[in-house]
mmCIF file of C-alpha atoms in Angstrom:
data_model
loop_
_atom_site.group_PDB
_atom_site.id
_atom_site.type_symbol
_atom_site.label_atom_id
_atom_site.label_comp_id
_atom_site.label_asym_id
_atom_site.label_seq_id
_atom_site.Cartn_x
_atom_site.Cartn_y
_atom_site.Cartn_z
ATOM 1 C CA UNK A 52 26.336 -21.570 243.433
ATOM 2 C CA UNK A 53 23.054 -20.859 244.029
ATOM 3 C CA UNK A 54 21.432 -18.792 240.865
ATOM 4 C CA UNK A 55 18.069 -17.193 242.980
ATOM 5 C CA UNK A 56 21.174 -16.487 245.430
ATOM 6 C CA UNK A 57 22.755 -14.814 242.867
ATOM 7 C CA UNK A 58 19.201 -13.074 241.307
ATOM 8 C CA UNK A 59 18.519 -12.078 244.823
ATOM 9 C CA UNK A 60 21.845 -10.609 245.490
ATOM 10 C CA UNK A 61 21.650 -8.366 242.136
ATOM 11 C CA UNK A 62 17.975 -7.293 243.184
ATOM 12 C CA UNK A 63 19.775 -6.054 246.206
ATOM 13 C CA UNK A 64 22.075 -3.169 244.472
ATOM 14 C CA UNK A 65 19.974 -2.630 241.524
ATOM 15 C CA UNK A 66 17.931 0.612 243.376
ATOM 16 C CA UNK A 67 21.451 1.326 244.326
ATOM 17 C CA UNK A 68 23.665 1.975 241.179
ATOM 18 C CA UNK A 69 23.756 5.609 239.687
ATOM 19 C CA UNK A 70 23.126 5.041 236.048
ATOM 20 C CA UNK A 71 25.359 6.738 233.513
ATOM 21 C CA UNK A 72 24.065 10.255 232.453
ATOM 22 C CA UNK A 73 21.862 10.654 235.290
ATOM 23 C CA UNK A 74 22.030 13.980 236.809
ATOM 24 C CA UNK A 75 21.885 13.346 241.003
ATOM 25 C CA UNK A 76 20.723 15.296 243.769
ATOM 26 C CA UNK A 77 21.526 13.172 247.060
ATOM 27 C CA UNK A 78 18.600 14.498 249.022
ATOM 28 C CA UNK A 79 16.231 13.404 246.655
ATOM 29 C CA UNK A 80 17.333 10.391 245.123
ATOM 30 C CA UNK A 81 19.173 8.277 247.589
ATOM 31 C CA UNK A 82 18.368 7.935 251.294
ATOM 32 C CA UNK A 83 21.217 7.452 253.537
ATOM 33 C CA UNK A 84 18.697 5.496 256.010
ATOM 34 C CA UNK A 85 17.493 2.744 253.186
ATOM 35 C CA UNK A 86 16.775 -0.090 253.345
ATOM 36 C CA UNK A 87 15.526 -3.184 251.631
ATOM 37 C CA UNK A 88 12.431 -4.027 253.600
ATOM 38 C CA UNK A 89 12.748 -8.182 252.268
ATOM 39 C CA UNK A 90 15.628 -7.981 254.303
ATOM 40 C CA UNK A 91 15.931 -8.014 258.131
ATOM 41 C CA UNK A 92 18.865 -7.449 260.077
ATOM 42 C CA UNK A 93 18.952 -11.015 261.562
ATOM 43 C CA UNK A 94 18.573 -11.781 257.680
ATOM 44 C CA UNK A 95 21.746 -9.612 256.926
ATOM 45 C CA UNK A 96 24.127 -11.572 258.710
ATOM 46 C CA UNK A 97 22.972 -14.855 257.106
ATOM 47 C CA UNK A 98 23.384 -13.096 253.398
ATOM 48 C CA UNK A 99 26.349 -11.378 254.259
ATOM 49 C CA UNK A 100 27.701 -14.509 255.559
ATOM 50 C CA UNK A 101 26.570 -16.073 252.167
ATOM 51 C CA UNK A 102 28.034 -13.363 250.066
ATOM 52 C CA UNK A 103 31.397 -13.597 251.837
ATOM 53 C CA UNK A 104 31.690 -17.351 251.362
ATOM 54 C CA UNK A 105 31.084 -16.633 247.291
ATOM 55 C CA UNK A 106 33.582 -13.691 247.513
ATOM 56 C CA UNK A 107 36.084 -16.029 248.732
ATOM 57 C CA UNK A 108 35.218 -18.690 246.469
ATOM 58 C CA UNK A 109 35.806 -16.199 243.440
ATOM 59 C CA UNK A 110 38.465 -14.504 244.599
ATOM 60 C CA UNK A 111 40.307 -17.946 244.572
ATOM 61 C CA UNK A 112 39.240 -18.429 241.063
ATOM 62 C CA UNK A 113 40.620 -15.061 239.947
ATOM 63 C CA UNK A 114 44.313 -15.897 241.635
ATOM 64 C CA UNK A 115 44.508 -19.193 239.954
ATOM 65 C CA UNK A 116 43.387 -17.973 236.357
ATOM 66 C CA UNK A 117 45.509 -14.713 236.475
ATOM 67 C CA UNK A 118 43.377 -12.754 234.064
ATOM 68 C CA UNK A 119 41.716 -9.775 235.874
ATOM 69 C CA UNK A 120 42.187 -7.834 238.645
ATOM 70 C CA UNK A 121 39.547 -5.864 240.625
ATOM 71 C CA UNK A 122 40.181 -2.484 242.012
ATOM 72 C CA UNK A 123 37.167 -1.669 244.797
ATOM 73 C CA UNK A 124 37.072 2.057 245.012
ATOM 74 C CA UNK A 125 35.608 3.572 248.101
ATOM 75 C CA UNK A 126 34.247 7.389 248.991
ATOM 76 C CA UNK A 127 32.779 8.595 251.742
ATOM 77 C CA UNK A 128 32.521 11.665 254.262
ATOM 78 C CA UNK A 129 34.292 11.183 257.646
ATOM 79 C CA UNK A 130 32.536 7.980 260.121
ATOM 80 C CA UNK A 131 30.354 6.820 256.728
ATOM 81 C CA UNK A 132 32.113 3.328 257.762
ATOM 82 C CA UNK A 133 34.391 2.843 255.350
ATOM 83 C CA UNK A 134 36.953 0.788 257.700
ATOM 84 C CA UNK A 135 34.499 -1.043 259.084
ATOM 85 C CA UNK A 136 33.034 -2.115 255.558
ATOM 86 C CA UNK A 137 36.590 -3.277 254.698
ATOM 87 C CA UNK A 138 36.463 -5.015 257.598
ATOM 88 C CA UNK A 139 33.623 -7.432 257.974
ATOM 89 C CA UNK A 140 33.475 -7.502 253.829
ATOM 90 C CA UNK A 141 36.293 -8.979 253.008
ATOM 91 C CA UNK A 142 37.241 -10.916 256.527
ATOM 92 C CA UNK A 143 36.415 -14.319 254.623
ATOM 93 C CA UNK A 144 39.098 -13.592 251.811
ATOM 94 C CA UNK A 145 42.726 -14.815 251.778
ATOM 95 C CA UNK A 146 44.953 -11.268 252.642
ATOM 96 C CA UNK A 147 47.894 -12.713 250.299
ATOM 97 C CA UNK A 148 44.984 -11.684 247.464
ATOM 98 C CA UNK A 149 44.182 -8.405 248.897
ATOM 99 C CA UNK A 150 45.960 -5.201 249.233
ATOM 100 C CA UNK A 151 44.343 -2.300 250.760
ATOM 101 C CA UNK A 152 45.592 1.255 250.340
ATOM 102 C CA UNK A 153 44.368 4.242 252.268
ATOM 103 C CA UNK A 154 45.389 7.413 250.930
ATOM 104 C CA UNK A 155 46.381 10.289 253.249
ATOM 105 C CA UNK A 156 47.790 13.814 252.610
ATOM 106 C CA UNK A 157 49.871 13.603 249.351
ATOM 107 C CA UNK A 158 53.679 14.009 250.156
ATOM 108 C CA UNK A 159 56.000 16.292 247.786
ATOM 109 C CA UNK A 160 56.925 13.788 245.523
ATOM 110 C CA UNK A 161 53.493 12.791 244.810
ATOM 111 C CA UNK A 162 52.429 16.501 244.499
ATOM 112 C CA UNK A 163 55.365 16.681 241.890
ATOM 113 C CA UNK A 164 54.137 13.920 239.804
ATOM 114 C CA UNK A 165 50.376 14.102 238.296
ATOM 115 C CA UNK A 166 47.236 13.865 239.968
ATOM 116 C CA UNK A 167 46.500 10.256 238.869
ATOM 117 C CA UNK A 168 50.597 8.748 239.510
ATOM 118 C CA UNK A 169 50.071 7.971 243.307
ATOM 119 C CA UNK A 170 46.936 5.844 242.272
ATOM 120 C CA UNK A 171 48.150 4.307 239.611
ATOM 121 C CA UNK A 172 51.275 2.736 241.918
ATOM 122 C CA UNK A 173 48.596 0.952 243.549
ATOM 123 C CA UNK A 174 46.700 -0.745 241.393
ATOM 124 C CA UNK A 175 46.224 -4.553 241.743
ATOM 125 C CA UNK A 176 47.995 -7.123 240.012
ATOM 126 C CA UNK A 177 46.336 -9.873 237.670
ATOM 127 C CA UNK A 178 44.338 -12.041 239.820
ATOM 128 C CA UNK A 179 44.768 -9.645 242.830
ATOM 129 C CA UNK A 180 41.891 -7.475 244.745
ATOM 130 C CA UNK A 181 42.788 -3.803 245.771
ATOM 131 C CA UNK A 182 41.066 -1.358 247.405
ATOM 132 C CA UNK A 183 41.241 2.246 247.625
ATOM 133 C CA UNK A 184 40.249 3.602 251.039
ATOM 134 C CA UNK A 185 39.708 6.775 249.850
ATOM 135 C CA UNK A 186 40.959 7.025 246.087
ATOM 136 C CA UNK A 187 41.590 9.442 243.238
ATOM 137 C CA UNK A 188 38.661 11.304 243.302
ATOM 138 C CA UNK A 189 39.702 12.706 246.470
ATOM 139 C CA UNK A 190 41.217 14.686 243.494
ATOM 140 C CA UNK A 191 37.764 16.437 242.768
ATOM 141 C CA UNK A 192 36.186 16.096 246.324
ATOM 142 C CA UNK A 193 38.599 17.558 249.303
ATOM 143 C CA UNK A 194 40.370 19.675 246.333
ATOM 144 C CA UNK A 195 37.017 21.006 245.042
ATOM 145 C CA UNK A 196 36.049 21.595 248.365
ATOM 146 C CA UNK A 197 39.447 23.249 249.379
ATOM 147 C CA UNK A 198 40.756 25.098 246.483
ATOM 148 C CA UNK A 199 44.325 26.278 247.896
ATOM 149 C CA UNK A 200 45.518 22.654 248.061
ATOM 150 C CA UNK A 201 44.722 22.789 244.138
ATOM 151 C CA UNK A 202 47.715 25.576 243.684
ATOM 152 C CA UNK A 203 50.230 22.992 246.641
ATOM 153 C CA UNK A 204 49.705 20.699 242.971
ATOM 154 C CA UNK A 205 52.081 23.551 240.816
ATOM 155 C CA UNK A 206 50.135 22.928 238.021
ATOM 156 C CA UNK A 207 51.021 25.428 235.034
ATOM 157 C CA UNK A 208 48.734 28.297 234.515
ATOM 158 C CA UNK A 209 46.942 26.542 231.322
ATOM 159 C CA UNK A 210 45.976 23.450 233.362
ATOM 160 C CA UNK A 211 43.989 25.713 236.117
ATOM 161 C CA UNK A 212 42.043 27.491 233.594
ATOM 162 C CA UNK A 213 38.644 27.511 232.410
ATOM 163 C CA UNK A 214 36.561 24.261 233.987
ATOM 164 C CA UNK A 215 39.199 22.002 235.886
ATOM 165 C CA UNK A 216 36.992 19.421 237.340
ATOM 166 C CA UNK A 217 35.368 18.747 234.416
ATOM 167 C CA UNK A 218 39.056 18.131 232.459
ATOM 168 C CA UNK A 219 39.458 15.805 235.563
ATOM 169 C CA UNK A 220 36.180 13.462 235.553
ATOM 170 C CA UNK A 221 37.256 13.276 231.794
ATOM 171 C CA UNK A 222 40.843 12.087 232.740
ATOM 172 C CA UNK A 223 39.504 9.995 234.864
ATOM 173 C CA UNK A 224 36.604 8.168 232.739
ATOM 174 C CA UNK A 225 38.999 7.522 230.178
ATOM 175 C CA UNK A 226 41.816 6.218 232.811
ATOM 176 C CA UNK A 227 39.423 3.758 234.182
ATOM 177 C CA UNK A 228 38.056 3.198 230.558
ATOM 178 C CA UNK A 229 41.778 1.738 229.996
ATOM 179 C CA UNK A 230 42.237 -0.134 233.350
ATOM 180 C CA UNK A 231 39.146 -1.936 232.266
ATOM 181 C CA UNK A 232 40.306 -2.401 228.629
ATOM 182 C CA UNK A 233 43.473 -4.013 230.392
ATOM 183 C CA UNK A 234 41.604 -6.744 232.663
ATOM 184 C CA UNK A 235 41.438 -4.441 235.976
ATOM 185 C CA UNK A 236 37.452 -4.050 236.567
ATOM 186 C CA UNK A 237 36.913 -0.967 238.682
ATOM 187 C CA UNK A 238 33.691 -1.542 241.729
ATOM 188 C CA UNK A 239 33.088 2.132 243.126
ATOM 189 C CA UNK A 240 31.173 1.870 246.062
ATOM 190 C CA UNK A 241 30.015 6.085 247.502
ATOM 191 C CA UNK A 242 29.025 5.428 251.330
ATOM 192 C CA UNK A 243 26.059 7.758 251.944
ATOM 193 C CA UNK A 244 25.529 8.715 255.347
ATOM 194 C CA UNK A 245 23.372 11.653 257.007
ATOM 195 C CA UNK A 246 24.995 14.307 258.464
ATOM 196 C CA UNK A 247 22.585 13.553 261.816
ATOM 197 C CA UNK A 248 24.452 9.877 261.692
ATOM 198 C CA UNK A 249 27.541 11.464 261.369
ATOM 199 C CA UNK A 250 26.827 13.670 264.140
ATOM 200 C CA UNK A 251 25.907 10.829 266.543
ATOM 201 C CA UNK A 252 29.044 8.848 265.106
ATOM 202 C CA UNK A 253 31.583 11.599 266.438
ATOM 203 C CA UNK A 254 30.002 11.789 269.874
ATOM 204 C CA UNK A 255 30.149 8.241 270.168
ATOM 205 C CA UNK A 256 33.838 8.359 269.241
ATOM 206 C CA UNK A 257 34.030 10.919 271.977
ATOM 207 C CA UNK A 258 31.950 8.676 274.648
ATOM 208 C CA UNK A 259 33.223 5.371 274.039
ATOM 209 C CA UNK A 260 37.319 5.851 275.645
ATOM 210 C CA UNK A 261 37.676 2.309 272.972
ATOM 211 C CA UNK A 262 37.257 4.558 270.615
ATOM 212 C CA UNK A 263 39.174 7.281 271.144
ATOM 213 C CA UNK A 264 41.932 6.623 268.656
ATOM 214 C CA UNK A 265 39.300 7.030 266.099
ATOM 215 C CA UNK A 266 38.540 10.712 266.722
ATOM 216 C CA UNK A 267 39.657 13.553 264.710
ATOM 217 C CA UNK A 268 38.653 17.262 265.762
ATOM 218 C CA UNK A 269 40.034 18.226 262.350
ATOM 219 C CA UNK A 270 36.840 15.773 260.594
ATOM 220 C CA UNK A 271 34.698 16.996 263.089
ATOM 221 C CA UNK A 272 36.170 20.777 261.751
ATOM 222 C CA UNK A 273 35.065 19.695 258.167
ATOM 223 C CA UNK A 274 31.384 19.537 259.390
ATOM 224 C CA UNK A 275 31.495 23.199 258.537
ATOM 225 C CA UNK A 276 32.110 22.482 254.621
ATOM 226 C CA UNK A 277 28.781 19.578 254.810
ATOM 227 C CA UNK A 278 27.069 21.295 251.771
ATOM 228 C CA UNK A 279 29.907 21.846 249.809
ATOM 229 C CA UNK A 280 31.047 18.311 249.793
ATOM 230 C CA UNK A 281 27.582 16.888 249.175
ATOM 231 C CA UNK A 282 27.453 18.977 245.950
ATOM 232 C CA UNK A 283 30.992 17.898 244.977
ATOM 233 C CA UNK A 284 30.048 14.153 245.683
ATOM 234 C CA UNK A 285 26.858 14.831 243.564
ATOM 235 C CA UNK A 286 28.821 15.933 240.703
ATOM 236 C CA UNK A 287 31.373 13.184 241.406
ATOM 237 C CA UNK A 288 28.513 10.826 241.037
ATOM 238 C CA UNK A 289 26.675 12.255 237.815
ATOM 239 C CA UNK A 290 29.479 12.640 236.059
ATOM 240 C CA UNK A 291 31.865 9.624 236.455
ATOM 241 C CA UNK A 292 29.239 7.059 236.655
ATOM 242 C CA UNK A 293 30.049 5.052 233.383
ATOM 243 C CA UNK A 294 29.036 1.944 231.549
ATOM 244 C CA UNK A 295 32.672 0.238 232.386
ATOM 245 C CA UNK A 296 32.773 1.525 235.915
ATOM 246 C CA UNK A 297 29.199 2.507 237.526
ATOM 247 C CA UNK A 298 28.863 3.977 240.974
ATOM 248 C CA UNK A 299 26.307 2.591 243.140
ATOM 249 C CA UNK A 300 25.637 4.677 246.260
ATOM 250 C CA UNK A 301 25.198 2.390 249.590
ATOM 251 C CA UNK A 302 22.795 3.737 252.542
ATOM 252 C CA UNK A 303 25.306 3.931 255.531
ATOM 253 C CA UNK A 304 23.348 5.165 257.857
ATOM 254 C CA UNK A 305 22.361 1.184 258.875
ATOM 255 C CA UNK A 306 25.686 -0.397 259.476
ATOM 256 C CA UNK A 307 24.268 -3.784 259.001
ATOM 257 C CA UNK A 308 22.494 -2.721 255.283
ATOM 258 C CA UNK A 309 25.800 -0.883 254.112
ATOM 259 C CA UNK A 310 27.746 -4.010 254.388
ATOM 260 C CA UNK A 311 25.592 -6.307 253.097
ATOM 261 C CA UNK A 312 25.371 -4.210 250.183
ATOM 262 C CA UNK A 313 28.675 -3.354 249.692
ATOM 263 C CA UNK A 314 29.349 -7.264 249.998
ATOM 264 C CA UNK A 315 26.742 -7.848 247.200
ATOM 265 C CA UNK A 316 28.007 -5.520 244.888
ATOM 266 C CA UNK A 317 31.279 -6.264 245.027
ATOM 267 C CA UNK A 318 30.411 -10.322 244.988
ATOM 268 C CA UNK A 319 28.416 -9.555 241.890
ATOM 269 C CA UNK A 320 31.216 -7.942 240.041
ATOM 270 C CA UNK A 321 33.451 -11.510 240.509
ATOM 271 C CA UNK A 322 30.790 -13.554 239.336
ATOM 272 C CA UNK A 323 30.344 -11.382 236.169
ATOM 273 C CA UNK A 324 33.706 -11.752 235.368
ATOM 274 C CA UNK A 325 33.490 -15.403 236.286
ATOM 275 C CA UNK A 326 37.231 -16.353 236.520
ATOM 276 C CA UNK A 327 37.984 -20.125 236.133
ATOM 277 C CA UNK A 328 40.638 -22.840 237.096
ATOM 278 C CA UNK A 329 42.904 -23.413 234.584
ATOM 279 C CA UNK A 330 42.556 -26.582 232.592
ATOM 280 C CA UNK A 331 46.065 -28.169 232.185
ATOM 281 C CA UNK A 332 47.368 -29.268 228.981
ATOM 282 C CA UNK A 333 48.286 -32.957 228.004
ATOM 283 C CA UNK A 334 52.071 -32.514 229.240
ATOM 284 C CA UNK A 335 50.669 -30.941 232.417
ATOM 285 C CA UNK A 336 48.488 -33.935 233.125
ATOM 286 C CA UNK A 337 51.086 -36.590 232.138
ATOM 287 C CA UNK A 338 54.127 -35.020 234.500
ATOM 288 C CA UNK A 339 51.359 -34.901 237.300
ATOM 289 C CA UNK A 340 50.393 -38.510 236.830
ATOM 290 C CA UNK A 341 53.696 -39.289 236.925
ATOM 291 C CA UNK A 342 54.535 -37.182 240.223
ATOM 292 C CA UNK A 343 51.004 -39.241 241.886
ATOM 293 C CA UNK A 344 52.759 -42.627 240.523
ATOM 294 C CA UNK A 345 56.029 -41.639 242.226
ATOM 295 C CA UNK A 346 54.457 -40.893 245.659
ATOM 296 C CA UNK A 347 52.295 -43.271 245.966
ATOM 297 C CA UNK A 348 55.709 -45.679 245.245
ATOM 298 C CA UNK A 349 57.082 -44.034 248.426
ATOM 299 C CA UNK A 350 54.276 -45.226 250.359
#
């Protein structure tokens, strides 16, 4: 493994994490259009080719030493990319190590459980990768945003008083805090696109009779709600960005940059936690001696 790879790769994503405490206003302090100028788009596909081969590489490492798991969260407004970041990011990876959950509409039963119960029924085994297409904190974002899907939840009246969402970033700090605590490192990756990009997005959807199947007149409906969901994603961001699981915000506008970034970032987490092989043991080593000696007797 290259280390200037590796330096280069965390210069990437620095501009890009949301660091805890930090009050954010979207308009002013991330630009869905950014870029890293040191980086071309020709450029892109060589690093995200690079970053892809390390992913893989790790998450091999992280299957054979059965420690951690890593739980990628993603966010995003409607045609931010988030299928097609799943995509190309992890299309070097074995998919017996990945699981990838996409959370719709909640059903009854999940509505009669608690708001964190569905989530938690998906999180990735030790040595595993998951990844939330959409995730819990569609719990403070489309139910901010919407209110009367808050009351389909049949809370009791003491748990819709006074500030809810606040009670819910804290439930959710300190559930992540434990995941962590527990060997399951949490990535969050917000997809930040304009609301121009999105606007071209849907009409190509339209256009493009390939791409039919992706259109949805009901996101196209949520348009309407635009500045109501970039203040709940702003308070999303300021106040669940934490020491043990940061949020970095990736520019989605450039298909090419968002990948590349959400590649790095994720990449980076893996070689923090820097799983190894297992070493085996002195019985271990003897029995497979043994099992070479016998084959190579059959030969």
């Amino acid at each position: 493994m290259s280390v200037d790879r590796v330096h280069e790769l965390r210069e990437l994503i620095a501009p890009l994490v949301v660091s805890p405490g930090r009050s954010v206003h979207l308009a002013r302090d991330f630009d869905p259009a950014f870029y890293d100028g040191q980086v071309s788009k020709d450029g892109a596909a060589e690093a995200l080719a690079w970053s892809i081969e390390l992913l893989s590489d790790y998450q091999i490492r992280l299957a054979a030493q059965d420690h951690y798991g890593l739980l990628v969260v993603i966010q995003a407004i409607d045609a931010a990319g988030k299928d097609s970041t799943i995509k190309h990011v992890m299309s070097g990876v074995n998919p017996q190590g990945v699981d990838v959950h996409s959370f719709k509409v909640p059903s009854q039963h999940e509505l009669d459980h608690d708001f964190l119960w569905r989530y938690q029924q998906a999180l990735p085994e030790r040595g595993k990768i998951a990844i939330f297409n959409r995730s819990h904190y569609e719990e403070v974002l489309v139910v901010r945003v919407h209110p009367e899907l808050l009351v389909r939840q049949h809370l009791p009246p003491e748990a819709v008083e006074g500030d809810v969402w606040s009670r819910r970033y804290q439930q959710i700090n300190r559930w992540e805090h434990y995941l962590v605590d527990n060997g399951i490192r949490v990535v969050k990756l917000f997809l930040n696109v304009s609301k121009g990009e999105q606007r071209r997005r849907f009409l190509d959807r339209i256009d493009d009779p390939t791409k039919h199947w992706k259109f949805s007149a009901a996101d196209v409906a949520e348009r309407a709600h635009w500045d109501a969901y970039q203040q709940a994603f702003e308070a999303m961001l300021s106040h669940t960005s934490t020491e043990w699981a940061p949020w970095h915000v990736i520019p989605a506008d450039h298909k090419w940059f968002a990948r590349l970034a959400a590649a790095a970032v994720i990449t980076n987490e893996l070689v923090r936690i820097d799983p190894q092989f297992p070493v085996l043991d002195d019985a271990a080593r003897t029995a497979m001696a043994e099992a070479r000696r016998g084959l190579q007797a059959e030969g």
